[in-house]
CSV table of C-alpha atoms in Angstrom, one decimal:
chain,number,residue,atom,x,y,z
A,65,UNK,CA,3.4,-27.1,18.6
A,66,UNK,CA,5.1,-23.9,18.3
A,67,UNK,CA,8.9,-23.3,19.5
A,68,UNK,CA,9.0,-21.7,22.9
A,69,UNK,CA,10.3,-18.1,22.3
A,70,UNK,CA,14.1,-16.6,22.7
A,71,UNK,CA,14.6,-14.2,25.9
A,72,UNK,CA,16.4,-11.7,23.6
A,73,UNK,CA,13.2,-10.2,22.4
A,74,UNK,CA,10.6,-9.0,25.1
A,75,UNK,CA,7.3,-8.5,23.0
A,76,UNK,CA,5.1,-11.6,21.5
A,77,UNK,CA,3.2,-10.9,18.8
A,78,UNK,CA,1.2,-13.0,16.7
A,79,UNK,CA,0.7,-11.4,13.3
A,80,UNK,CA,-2.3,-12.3,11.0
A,81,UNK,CA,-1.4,-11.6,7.4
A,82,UNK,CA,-3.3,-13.9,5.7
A,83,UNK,CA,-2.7,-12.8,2.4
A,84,UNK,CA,1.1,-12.1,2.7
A,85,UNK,CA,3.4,-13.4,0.0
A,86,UNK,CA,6.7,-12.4,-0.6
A,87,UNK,CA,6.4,-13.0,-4.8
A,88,UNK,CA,2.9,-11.2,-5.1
A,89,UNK,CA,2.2,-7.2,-5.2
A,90,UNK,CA,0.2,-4.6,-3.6
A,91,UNK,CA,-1.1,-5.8,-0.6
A,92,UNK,CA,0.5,-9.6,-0.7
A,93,UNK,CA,3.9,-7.6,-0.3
A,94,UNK,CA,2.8,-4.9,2.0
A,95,UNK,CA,1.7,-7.9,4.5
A,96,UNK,CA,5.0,-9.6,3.7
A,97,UNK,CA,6.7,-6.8,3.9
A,98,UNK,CA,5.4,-5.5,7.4
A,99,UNK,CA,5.1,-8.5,9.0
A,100,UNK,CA,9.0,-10.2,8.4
A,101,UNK,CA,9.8,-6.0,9.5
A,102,UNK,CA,7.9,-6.4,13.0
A,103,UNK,CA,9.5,-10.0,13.5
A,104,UNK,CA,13.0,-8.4,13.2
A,105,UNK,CA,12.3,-6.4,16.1
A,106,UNK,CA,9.8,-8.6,19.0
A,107,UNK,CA,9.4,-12.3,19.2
A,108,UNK,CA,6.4,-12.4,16.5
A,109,UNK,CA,5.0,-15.2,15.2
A,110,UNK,CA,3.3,-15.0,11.8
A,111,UNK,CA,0.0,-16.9,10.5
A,112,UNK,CA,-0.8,-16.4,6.8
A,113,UNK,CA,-2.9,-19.0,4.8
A,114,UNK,CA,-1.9,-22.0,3.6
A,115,UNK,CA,-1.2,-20.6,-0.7
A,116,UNK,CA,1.7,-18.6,0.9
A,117,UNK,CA,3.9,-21.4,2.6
A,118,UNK,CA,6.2,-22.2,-0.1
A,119,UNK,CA,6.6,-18.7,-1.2
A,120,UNK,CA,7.5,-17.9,2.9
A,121,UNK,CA,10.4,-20.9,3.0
A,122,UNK,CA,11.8,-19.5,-0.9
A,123,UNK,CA,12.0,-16.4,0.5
A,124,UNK,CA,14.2,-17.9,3.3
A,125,UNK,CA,11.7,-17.6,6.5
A,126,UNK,CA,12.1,-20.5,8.7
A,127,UNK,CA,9.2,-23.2,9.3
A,128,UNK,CA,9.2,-22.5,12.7
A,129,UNK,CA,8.6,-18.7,12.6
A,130,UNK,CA,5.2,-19.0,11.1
A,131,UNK,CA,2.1,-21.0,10.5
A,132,UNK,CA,0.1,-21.7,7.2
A,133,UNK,CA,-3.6,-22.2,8.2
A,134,UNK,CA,-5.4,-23.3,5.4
A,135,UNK,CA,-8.7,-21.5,4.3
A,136,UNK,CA,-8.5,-22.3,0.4
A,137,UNK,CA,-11.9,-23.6,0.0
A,138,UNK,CA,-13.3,-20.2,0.8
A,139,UNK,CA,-11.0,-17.7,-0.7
A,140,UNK,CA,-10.9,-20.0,-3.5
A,141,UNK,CA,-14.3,-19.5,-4.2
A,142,UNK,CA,-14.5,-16.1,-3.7
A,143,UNK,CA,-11.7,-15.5,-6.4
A,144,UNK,CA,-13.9,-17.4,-8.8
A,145,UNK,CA,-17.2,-16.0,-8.5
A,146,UNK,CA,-15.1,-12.7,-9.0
A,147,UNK,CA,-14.0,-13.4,-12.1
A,148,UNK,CA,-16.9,-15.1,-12.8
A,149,UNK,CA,-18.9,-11.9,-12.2
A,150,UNK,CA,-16.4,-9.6,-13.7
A,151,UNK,CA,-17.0,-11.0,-17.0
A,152,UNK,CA,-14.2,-11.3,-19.9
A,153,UNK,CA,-12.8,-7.8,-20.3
A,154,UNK,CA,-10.9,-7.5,-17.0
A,155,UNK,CA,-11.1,-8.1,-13.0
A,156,UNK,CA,-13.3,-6.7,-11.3
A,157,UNK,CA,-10.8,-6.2,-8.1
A,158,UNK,CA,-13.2,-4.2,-5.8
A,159,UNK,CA,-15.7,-6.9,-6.4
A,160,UNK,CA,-13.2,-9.6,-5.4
A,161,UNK,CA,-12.6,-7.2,-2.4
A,162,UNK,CA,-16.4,-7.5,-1.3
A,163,UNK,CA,-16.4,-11.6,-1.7
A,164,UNK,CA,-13.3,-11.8,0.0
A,165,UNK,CA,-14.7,-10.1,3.5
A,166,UNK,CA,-17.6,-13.2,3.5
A,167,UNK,CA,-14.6,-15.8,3.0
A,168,UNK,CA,-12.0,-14.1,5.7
A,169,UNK,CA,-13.6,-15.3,8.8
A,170,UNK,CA,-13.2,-19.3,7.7
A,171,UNK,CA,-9.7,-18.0,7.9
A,172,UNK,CA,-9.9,-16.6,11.5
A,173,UNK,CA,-11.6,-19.9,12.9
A,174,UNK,CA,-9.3,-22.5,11.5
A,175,UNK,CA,-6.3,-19.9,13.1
A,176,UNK,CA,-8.4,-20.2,16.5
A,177,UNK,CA,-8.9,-24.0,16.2
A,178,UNK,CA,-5.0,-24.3,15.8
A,179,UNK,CA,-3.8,-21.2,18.2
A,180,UNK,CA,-6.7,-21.2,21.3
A,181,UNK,CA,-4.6,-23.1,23.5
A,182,UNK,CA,-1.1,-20.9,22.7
A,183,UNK,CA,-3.9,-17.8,23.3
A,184,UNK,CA,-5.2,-19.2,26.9
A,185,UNK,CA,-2.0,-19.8,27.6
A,186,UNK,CA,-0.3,-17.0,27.9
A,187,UNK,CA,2.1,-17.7,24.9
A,188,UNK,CA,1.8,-14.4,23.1
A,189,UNK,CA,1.2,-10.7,24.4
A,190,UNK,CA,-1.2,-9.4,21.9
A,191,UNK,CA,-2.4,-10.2,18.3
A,192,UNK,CA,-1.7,-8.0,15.3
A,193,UNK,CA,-4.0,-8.0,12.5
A,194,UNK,CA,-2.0,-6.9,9.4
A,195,UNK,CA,-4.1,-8.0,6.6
A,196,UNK,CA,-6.7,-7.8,5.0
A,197,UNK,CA,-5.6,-4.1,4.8
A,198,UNK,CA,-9.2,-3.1,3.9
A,199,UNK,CA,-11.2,-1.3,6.9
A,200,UNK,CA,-14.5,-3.1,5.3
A,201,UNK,CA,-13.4,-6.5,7.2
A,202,UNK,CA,-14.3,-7.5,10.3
A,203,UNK,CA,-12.6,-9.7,12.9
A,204,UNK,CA,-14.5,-12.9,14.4
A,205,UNK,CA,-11.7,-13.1,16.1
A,206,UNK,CA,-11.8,-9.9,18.3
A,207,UNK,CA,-14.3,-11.2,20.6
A,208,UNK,CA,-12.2,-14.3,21.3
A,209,UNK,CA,-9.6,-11.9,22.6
A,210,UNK,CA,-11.5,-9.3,24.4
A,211,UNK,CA,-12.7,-11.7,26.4
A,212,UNK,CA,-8.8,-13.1,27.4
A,213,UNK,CA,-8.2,-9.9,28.2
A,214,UNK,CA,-5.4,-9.8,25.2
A,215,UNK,CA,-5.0,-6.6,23.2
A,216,UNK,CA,-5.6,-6.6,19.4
A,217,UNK,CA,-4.2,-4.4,17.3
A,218,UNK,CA,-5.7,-3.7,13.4
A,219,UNK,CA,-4.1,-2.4,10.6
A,220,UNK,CA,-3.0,-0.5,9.0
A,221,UNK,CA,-6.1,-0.3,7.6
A,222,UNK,CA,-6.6,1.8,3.8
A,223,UNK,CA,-9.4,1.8,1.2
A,224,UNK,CA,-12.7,4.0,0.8
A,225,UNK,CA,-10.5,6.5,-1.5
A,226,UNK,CA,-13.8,8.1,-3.2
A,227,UNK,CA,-13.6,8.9,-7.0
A,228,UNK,CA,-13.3,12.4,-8.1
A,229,UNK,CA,-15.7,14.1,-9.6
A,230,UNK,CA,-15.6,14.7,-13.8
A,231,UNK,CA,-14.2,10.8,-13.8
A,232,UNK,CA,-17.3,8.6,-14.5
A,233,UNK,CA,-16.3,6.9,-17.5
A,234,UNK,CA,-12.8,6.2,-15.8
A,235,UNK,CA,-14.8,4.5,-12.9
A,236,UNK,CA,-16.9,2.4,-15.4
A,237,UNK,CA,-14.1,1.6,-17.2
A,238,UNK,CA,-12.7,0.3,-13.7
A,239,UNK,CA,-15.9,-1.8,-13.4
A,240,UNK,CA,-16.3,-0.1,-9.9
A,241,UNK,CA,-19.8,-1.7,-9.3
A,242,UNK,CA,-18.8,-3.2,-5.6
A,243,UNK,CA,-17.4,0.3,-4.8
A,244,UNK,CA,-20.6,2.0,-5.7
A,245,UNK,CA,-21.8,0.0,-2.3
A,246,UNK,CA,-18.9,0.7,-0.5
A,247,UNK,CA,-21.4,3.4,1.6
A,248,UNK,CA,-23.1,0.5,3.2
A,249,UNK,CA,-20.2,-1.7,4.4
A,250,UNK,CA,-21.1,0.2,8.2
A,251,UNK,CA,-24.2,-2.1,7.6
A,252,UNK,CA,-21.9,-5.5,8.1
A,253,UNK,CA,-22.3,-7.4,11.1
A,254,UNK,CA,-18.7,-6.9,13.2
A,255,UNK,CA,-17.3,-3.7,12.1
A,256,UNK,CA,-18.2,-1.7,14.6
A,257,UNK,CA,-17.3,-4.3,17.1
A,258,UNK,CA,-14.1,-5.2,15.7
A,259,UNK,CA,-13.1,-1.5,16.0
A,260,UNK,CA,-14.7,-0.9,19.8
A,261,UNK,CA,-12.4,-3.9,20.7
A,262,UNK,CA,-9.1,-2.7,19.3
A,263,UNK,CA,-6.7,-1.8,21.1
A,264,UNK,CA,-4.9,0.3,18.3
A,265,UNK,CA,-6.1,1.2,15.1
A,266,UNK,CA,-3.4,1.6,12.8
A,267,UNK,CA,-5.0,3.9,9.9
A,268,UNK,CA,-3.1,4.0,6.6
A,269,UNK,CA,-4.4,7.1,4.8
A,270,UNK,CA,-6.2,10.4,6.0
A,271,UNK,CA,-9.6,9.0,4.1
A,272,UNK,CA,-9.4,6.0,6.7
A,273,UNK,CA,-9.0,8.3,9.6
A,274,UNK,CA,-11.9,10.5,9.1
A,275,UNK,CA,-14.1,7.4,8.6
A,276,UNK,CA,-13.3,5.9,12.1
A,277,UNK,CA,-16.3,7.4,14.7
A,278,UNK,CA,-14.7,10.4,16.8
A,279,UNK,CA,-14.6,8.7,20.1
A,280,UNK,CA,-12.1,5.7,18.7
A,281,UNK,CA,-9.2,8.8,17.4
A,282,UNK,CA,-7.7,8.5,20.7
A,283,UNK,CA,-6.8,4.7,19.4
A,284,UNK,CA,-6.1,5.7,16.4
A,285,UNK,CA,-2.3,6.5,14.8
A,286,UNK,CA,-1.6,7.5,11.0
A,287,UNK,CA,0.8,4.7,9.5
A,288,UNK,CA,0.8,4.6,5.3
A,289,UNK,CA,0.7,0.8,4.7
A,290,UNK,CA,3.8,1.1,2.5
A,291,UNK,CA,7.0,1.3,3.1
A,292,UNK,CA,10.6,0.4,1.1
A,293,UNK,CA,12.8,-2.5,1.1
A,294,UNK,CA,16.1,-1.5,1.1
A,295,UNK,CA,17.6,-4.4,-0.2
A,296,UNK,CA,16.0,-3.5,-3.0
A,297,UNK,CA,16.3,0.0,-3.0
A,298,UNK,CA,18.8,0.9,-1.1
A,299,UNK,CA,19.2,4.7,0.1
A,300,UNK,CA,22.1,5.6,-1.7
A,301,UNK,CA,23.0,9.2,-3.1
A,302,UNK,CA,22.6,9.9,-6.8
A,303,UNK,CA,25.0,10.5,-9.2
A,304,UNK,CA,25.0,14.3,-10.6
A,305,UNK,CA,22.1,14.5,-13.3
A,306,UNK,CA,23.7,14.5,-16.9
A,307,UNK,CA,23.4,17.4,-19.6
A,308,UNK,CA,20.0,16.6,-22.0
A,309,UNK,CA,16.7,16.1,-22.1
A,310,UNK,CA,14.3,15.6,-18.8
A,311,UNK,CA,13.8,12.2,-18.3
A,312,UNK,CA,10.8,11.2,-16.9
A,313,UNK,CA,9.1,7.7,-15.7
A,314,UNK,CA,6.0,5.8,-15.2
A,315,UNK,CA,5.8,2.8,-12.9
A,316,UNK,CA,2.1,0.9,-12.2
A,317,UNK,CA,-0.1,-1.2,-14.0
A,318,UNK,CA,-1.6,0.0,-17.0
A,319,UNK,CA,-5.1,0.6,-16.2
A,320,UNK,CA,-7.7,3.4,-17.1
A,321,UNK,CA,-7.1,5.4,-13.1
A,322,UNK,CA,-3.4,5.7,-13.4
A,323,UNK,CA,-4.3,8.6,-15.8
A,324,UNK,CA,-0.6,7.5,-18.2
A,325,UNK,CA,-2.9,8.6,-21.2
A,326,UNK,CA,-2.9,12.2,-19.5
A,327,UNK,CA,1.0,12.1,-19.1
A,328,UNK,CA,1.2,10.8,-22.8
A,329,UNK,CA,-0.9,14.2,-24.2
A,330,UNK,CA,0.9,16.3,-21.5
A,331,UNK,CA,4.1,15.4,-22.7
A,332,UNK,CA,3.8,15.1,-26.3
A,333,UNK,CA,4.9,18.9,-27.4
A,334,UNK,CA,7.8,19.0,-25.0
A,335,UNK,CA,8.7,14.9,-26.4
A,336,UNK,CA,8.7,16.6,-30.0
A,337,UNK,CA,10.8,19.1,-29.2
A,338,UNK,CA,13.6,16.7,-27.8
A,339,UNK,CA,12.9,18.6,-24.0
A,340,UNK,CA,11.1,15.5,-22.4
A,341,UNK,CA,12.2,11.8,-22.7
A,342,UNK,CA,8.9,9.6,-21.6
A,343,UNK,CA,9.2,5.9,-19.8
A,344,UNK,CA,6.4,4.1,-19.7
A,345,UNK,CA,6.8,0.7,-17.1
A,346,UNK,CA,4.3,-1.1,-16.6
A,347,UNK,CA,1.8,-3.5,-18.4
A,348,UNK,CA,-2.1,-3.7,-18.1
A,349,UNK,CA,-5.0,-3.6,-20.3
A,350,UNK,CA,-4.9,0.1,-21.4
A,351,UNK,CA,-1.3,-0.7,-23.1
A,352,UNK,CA,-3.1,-1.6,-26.8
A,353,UNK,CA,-4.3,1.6,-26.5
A,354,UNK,CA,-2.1,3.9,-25.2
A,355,UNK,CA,0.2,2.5,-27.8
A,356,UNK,CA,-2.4,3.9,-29.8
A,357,UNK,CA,-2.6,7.2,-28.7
A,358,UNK,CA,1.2,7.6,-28.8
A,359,UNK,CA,1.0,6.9,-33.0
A,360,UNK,CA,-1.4,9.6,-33.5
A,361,UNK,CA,0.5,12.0,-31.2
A,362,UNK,CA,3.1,11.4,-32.9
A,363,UNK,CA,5.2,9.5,-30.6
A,364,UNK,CA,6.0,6.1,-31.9
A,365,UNK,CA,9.0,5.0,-31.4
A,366,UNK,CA,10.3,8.3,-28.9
A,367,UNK,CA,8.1,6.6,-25.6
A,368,UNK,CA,9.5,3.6,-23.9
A,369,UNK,CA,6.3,1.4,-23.5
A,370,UNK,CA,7.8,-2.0,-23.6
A,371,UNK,CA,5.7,-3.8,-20.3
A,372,UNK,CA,6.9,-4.8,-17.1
A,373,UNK,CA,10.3,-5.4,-16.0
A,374,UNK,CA,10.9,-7.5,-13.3
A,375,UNK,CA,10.6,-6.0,-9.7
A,376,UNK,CA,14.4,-6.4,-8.6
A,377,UNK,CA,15.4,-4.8,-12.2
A,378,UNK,CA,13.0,-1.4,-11.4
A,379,UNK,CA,16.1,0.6,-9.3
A,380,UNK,CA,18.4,0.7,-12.3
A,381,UNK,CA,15.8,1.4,-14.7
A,382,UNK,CA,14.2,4.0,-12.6
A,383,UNK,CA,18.0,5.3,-12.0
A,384,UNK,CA,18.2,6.8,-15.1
A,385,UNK,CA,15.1,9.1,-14.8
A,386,UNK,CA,14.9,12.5,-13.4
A,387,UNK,CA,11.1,12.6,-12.1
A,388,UNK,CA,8.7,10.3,-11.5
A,389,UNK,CA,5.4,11.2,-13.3
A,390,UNK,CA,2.6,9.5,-11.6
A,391,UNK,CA,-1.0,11.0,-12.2
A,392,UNK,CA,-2.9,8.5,-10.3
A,393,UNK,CA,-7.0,9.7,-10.2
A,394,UNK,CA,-7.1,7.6,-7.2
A,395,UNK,CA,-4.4,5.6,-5.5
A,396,UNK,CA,-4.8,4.5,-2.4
A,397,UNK,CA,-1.1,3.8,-1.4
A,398,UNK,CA,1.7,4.3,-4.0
A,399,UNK,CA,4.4,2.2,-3.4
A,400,UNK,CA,6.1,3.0,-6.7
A,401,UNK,CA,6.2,6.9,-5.8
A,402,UNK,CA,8.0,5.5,-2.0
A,403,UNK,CA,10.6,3.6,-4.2
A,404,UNK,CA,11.4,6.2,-6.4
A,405,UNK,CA,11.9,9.1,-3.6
A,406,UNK,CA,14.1,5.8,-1.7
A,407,UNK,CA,16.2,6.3,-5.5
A,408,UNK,CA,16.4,10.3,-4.7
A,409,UNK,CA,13.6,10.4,-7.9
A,410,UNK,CA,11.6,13.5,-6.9
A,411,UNK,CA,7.7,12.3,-7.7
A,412,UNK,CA,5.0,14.7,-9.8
A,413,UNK,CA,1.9,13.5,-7.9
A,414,UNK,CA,-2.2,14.4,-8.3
A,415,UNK,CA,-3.3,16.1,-4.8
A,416,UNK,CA,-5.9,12.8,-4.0
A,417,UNK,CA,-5.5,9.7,-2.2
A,418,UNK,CA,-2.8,8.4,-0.6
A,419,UNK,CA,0.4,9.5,-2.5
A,420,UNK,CA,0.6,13.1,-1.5
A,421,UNK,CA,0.3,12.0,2.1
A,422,UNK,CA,3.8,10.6,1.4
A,423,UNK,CA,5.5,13.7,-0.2
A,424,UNK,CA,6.2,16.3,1.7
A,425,UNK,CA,6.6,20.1,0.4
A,426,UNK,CA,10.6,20.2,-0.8
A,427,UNK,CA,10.4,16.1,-2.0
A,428,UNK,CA,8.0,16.2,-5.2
A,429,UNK,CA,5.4,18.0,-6.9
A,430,UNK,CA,1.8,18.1,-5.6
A,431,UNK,CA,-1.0,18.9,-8.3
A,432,UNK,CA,-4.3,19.5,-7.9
A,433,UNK,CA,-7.2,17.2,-8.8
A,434,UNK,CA,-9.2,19.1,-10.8
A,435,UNK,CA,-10.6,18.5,-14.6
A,436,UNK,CA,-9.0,16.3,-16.9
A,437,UNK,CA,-8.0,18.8,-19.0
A,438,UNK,CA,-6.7,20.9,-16.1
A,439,UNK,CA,-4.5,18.0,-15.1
A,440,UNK,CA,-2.8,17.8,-18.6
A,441,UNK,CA,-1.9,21.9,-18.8
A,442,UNK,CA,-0.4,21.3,-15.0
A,443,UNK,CA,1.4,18.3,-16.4
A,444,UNK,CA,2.7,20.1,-19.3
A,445,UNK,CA,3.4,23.0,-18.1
A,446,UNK,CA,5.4,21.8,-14.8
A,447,UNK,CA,7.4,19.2,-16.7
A,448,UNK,CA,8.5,22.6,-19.5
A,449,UNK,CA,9.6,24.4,-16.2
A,450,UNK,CA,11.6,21.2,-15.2
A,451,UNK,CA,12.9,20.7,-18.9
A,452,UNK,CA,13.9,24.4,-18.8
A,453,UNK,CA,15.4,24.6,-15.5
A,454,UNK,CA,16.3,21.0,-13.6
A,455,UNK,CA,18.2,22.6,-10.7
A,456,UNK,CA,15.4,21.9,-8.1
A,457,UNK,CA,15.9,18.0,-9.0
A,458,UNK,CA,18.5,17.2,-7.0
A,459,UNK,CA,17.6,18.8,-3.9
A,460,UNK,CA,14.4,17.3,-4.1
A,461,UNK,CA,15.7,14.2,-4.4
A,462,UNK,CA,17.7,14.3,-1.6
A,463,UNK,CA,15.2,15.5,0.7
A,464,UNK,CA,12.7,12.7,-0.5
A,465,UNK,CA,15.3,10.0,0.2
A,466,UNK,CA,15.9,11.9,3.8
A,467,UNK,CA,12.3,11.5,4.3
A,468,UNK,CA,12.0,7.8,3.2
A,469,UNK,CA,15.3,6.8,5.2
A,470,UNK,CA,13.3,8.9,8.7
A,471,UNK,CA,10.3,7.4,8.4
A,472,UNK,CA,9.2,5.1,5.3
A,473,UNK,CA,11.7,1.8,5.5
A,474,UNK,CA,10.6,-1.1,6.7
A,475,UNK,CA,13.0,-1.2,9.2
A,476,UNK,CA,11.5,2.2,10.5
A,477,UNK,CA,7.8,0.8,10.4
A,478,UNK,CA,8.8,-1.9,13.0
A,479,UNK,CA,9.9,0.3,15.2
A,480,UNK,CA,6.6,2.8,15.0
A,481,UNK,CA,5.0,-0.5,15.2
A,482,UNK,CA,6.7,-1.6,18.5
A,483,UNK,CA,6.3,1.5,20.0
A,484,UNK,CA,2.6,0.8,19.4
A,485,UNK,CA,2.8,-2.2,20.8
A,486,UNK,CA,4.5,-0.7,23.9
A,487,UNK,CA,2.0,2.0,24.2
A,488,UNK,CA,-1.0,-1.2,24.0
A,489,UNK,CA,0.8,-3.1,26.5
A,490,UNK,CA,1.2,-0.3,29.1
A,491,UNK,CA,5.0,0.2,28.9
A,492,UNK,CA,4.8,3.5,27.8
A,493,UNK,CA,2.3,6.6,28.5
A,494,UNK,CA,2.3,8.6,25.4
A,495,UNK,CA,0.9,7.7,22.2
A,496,UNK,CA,2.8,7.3,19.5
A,497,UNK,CA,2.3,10.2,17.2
A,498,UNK,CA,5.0,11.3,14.1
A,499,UNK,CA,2.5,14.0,12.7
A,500,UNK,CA,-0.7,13.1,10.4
A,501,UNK,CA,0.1,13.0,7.3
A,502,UNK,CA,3.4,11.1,8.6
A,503,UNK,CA,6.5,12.9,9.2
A,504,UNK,CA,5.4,16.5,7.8
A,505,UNK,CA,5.3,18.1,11.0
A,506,UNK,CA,9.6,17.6,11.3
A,507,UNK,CA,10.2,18.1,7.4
A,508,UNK,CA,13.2,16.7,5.9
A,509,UNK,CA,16.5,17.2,7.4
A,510,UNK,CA,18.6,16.3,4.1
């Protein structure tokens, strides 16, 4: 039986993240992340599935703050028959996406089995939905509430970033096939309902807004699904840039969409002229050959391209860049370009997705998406300007770390989130609203 609540904390929420785990990435952290955030500020209680428990208690959560439902028979096989249908040269992670939406709702009945009588009972005020972040899934679970008359919130939801054109063979190299379908996930039994019976709709992009039908909008509040840890990063000023060469970095896995081979051909003149310093972090399977590519440009030896560091070693490698280069094709959250601006790092992003919702004019670079080629001459071009003249670095990077510190910490994510909760539960009248994309409507104040 769950602990009876403290009185010091007036909201109860219980948060689904069922895939939340503190010592995974993407969107294992982002639940973690979010949901320890939100239980800082109400009286949540957490459910995630049963794979996450011990990495919950390592990462110092108490046993009696969540519950680990376990679902592995289902998710389990849906993570084989993805790699069982992805074949031998890598993941197919959309795929795994697609099987993971038919395992989910095992998850939601084993967390009604063990929480109906807590739900009947009054014990919580509403129910979060964290995770899955993808706005394919439906909630079984919706219908359940509705009719106790107790408000769920989802999200924030993000996917359904569409491929740009002139980028085919980047998609196949993806092995995109589930995404290719995407178009027909309004076809799934529950979607619709899931979203008439929100409450709030937490969307995490732009792409996710403009999908949800016009009449839910009114429910519907921009959110990115990342935000920074700063106990990781904390928000701490820069030291003054030092005389030499502009020193810029890479941070992401090594796979065809990141687009570090454009970067590479981009920055090989400038590299050979002793203007640029290049530093590749990351590993994946495009490393053999982009290590490649940097001999015949030229370049071996004068790139850093030596894999992943570990995550709580990133801040002092990324402290010694001036820019973070970060030519994503399609991203649909960029937590590495949040944790650089946190560092003062001004980011050099492509104009798609969802990391130019996060920079603001004044904090990075925006380029547009056009043709590969196009790409390369912007890359070039702006990184000689930068070479040439650094001045605009620092202020850049003060106003992106203004911007994170505003609106992008965890710490202020909970409190959008419980206003949003407020705003559900009738304690407030106004919606919650900090400008779409997030925070440009108030820009910096450095």
């Amino acid at each position: 039986m769950i602990p009876e609540p403290s009185t010091s904390r007036s909201i109860r929420p219980l948060i689904i993240a069922e895939g939340a785990n503190p010592e995974l990435t993407s969107a294992s952290l982002v639940g973690w992340g979010c949901a320890r955030a939100v239980g800082r500020v109400t009286d949540a209680h957490i459910v995630t599935e049963l794979r996450n428990r011990d990495a919950f208690l390592r990462a110092g959560m108490g046993a009696e703050q969540f519950t680990a439902v376990n679902s592995r028979k289902a998710q389990g096989a849906a993570w084989q028959l993805s790699k069982l249908l992805s074949g031998s040269q890598s993941f197919g992670w959309s795929l795994y996406a697609a099987l993971s939406n038919l395992a989910y709702p095992f998850f939601e009945r084993a967390l009604w089995r063990q929480f109906e009588g807590d739900l009947r009972g009054g014990r919580f005020d509403l129910v979060h939905r964290i995770l899955p972040l993808s706005p394919t899934t439906p909630s079984w679970l919706s219908g359940k509430l509705a009719a106790l008359g107790i408000p769920f919130v989802l999200g924030p939801l993000n996917g359904g970033v569409p491929w740009p054109a002139g980028f085919e063979s980047v998609r196949r190299q993806e092995r995109d096939r589930a995404g290719m379908l995407r178009a027909l996930y309004r076809l799934q039994p529950g979607i619709r309902r899931t979203r008439e019976l929100s409450a709030a709709i937490l969307a995490g992009s732009r792409t996710t807004l403009r999908e949800m039908p016009e009449h839910l909008r009114s429910r519907c509040i921009l959110i990115p699904e990342n935000a920074v840890d700063t106990a990781q990063f904390p928000l701490v000023a820069r030291p003054p840039r030092t005389p030499g060469p502009l020193r810029a970095a890479f941070v992401g896995r090594l796979v065809a969409l990141k687009g570090v081979e454009m970067l590479l051909e981009a920055a090989a003149s400038l590299i050979k002229a002793g203007q640029v310093e290049l530093d590749i972090i990351g590993d994946g399977p495009e490393m053999p050959s982009l290590r490649a590519q940097s001999e015949r440009l030229g370049l071996a030896g004068a790139v850093q391209l030596d894999g992943w560091v570990p995550h709580e070693s990133l801040q002092a490698r990324l402290c010694s860049a001036d820019v973070l280069a970060f030519p994503s094709i399609r991203e649909f959250g960029g937590g590495a370009v949040l944790e650089a601006m946190a560092l003062g790092l001004p980011p050099v992003v492509l104009d798609h997705g969802g990391p130019p919702e996060l920079v603001p004019p004044g904090c990075g670079w925006v380029l547009p998406l056009q043709s590969r080629d196009q790409i390369v001459r912007d890359l070039r071009e702006l990184l000689s300007q930068l070479a040439n003249d650094p001045a605009p670095l620092a202020s850049f990077g003060k106003n992106a770390q203004a911007h994170v510190r505003q609106f992008l910490t965890w710490d202020a994510k909970a409190e959008q989130i419980r206003q949003v909760y407020e705003w559900v539960l009738g304690r407030r009248s106004d919606k919650p609203d900090w400008g779409t994309p997030l925070g440009f409507a108030n820009p910096v104040a450095a």
